[in-house]
mmCIF file of C-alpha atoms in Angstrom:
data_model
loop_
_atom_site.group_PDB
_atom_site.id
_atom_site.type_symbol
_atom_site.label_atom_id
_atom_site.label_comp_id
_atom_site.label_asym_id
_atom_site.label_seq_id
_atom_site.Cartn_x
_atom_site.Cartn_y
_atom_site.Cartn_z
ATOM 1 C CA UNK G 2 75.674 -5.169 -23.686
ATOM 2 C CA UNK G 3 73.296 -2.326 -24.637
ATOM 3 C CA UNK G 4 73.380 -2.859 -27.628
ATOM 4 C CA UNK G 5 72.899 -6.573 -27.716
ATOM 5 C CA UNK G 6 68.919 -6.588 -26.856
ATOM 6 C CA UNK G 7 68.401 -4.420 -30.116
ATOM 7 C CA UNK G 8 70.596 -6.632 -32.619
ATOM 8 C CA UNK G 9 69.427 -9.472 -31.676
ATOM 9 C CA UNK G 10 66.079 -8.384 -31.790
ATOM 10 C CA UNK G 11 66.270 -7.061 -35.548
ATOM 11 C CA UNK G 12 68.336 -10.136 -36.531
ATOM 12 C CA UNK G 13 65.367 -12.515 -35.292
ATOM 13 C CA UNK G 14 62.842 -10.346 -36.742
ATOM 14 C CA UNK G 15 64.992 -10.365 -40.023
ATOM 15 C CA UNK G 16 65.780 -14.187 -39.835
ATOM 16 C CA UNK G 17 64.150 -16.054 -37.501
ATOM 17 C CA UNK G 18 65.400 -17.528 -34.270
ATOM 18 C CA UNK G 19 68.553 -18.814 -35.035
ATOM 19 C CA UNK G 20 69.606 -16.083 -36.940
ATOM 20 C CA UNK G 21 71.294 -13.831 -33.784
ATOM 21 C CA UNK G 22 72.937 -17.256 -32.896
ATOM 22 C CA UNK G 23 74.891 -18.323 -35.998
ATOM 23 C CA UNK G 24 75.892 -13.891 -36.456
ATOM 24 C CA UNK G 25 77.596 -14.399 -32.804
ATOM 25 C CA UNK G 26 78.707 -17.447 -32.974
ATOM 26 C CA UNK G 27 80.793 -16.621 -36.453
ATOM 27 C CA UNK G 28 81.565 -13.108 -35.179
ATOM 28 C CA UNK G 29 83.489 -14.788 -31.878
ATOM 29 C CA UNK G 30 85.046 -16.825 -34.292
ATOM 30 C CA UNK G 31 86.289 -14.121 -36.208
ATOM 31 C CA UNK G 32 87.834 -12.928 -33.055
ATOM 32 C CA UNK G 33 90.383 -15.694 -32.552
ATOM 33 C CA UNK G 34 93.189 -15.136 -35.192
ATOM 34 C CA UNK G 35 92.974 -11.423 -33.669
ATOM 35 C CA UNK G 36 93.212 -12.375 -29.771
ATOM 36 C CA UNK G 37 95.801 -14.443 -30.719
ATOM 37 C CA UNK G 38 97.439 -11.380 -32.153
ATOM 38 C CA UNK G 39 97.039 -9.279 -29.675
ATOM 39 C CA UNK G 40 97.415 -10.881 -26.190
ATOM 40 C CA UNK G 41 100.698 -11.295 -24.957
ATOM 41 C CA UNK G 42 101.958 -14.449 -23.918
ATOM 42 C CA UNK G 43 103.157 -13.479 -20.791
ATOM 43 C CA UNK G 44 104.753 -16.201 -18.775
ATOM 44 C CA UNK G 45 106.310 -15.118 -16.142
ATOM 45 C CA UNK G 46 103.141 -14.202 -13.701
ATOM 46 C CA UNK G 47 103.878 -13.142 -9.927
ATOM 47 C CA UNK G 48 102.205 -15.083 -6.760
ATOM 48 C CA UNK G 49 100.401 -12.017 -4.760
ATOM 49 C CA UNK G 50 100.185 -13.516 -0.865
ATOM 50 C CA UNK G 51 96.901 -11.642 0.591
ATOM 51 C CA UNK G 52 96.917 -12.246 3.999
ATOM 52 C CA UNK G 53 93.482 -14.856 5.053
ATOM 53 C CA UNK G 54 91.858 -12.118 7.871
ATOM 54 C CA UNK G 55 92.049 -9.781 5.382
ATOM 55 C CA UNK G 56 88.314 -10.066 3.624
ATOM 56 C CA UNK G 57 86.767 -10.733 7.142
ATOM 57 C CA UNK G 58 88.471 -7.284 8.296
ATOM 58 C CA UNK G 59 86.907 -5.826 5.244
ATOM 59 C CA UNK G 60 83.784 -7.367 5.726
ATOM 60 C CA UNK G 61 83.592 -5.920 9.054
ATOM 61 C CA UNK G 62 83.169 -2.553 7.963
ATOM 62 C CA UNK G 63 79.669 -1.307 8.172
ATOM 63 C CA UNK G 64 79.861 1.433 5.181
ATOM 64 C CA UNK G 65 81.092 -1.534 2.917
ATOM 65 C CA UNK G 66 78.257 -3.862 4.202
ATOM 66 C CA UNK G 67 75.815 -1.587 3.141
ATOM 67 C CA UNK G 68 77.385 -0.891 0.069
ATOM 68 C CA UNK G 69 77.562 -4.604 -0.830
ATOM 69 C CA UNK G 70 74.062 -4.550 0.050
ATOM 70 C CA UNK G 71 72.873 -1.792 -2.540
ATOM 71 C CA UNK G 72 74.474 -3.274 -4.971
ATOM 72 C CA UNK G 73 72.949 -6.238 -4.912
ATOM 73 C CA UNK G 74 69.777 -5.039 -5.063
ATOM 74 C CA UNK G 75 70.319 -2.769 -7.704
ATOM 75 C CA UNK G 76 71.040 -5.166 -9.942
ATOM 76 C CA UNK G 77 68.963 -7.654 -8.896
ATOM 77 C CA UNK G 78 66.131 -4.711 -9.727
ATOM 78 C CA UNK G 79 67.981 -4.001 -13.186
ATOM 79 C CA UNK G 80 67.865 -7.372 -14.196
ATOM 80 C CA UNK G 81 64.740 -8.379 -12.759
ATOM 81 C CA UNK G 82 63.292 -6.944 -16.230
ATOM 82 C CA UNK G 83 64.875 -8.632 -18.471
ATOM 83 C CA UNK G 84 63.479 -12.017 -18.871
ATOM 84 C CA UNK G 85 59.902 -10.929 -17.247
ATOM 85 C CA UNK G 86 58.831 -7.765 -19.265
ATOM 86 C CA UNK G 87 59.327 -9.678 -22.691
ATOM 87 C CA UNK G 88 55.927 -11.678 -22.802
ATOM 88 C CA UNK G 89 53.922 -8.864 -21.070
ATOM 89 C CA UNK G 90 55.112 -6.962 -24.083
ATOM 90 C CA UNK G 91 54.330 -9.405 -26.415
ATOM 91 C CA UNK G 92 51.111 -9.681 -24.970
ATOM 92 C CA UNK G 93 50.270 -6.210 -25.611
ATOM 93 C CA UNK G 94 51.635 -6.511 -29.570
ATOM 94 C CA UNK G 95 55.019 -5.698 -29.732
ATOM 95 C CA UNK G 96 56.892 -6.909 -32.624
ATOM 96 C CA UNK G 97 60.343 -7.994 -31.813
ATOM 97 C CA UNK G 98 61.894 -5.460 -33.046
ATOM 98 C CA UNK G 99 60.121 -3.041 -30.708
ATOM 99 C CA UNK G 100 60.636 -5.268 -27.614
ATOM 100 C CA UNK G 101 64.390 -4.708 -28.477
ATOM 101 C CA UNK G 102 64.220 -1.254 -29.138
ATOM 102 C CA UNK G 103 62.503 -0.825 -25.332
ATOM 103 C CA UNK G 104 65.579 -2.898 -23.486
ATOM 104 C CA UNK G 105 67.786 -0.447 -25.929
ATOM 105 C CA UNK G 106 65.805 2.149 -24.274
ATOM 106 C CA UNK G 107 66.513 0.997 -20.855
ATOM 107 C CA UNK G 108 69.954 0.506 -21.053
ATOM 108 C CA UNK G 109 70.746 3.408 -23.010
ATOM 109 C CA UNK G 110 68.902 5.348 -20.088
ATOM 110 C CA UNK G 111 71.179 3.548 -17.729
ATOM 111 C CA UNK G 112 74.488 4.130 -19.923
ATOM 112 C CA UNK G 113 73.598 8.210 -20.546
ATOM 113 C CA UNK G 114 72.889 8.877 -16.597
ATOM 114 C CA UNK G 115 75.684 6.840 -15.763
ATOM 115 C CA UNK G 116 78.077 9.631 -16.175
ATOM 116 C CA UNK G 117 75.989 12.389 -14.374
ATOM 117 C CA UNK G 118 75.708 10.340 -11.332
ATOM 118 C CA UNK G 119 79.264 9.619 -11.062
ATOM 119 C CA UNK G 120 79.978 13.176 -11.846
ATOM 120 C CA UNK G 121 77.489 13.815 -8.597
ATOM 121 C CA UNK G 122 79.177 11.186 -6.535
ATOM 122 C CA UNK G 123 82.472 12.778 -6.873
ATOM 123 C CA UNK G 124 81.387 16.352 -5.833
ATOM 124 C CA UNK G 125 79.395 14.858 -3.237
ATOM 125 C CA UNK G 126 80.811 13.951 0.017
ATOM 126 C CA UNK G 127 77.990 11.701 0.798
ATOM 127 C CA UNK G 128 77.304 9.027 -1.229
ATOM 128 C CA UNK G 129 74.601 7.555 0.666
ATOM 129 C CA UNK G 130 72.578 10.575 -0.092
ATOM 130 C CA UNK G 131 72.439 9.132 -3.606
ATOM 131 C CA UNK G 132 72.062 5.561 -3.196
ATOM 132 C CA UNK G 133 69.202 6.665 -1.655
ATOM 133 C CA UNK G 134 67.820 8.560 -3.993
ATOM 134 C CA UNK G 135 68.339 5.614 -6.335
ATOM 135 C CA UNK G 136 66.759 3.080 -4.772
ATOM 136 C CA UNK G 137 63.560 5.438 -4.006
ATOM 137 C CA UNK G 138 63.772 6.131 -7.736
ATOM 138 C CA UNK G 139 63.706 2.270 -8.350
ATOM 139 C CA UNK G 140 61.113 1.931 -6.067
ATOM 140 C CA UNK G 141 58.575 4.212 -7.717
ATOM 141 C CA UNK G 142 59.690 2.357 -10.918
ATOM 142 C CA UNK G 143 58.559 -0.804 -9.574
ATOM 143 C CA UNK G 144 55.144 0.840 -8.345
ATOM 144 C CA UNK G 145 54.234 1.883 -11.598
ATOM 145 C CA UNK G 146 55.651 -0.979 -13.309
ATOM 146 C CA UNK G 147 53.486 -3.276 -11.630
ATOM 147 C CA UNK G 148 51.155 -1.759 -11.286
ATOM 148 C CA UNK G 149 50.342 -1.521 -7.414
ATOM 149 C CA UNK G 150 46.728 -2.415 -6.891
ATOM 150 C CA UNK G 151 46.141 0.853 -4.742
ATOM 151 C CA UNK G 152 47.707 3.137 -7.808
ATOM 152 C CA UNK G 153 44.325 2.597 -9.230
ATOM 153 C CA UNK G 154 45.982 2.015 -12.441
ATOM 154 C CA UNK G 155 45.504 -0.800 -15.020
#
């Protein structure tokens, strides 16, 4: 997925639109005979009962509400970008190739911190501490991003 942006960026500035299409499509192709190898067939699969209160009784929990919560609008921030930032960028006279390279950028920011926060959450007892510090982060994103009319910015 991080990668994606950037290939198919450099494959439509190499051949056109259809180009990043007809590269996936035949590489998925590709993939079949090897799935085929590799899966098992495994037919003998086991019911699980999970008992019906069960999600409401999770649901129920506050910690897990919130966490629900921030996780939603994480990613709803994360991928907010991705179809809106393309034409402002375009606007300003970005090749495609460089449009690609900046959602490589992004993700590969969000791939290389990935590990240091989770390194963080696990010698932190709480978490909240940095969702919080997250979502302020994202916020000040978003301000500059924009950006806010009283920034003073253009």
């Amino acid at each position: 997925m991080s990668l994606g942006p950037a290939i198919g960026g450099l494959l439509y500035g190499f051949g056109g639109y259809g180009l990043p299409f007809y590269v996936l499509g035949s590489m998925m192709l590709l993939t079949i005979p090897f799935c085929v190898l590799v899966i098992p067939n495994n037919r003998e699969c086991q019911v699980v009962m999970i008992p019906k209160g069960s999600y409401f009784r999770l649901l129920s929990v506050f910690k897990i509400i919130i966490n629900g919560f921030i996780i939603v609008i994480g990613a709803q921030l994360l991928s907010f970008l991705d179809p809106t930032i393309e034409p402002h960028l375009r606007k300003i006279g970005f090749e495609p190739h460089y449009v690609s390279l900046a959602f490589l950028i992004m993700s590969a920011t969000y791939t290389l911190t990935s590990p240091l926060v989770g390194y963080l959450s696990s010698v932190t007892k709480n978490k909240f501490q940095i969702m919080s510090i997250g979502l302020i982060l994202l916020a000040i994103e978003f301000l500059f991003l924009g950006p806010a009319d009283f920034l003073g910015l253009d």
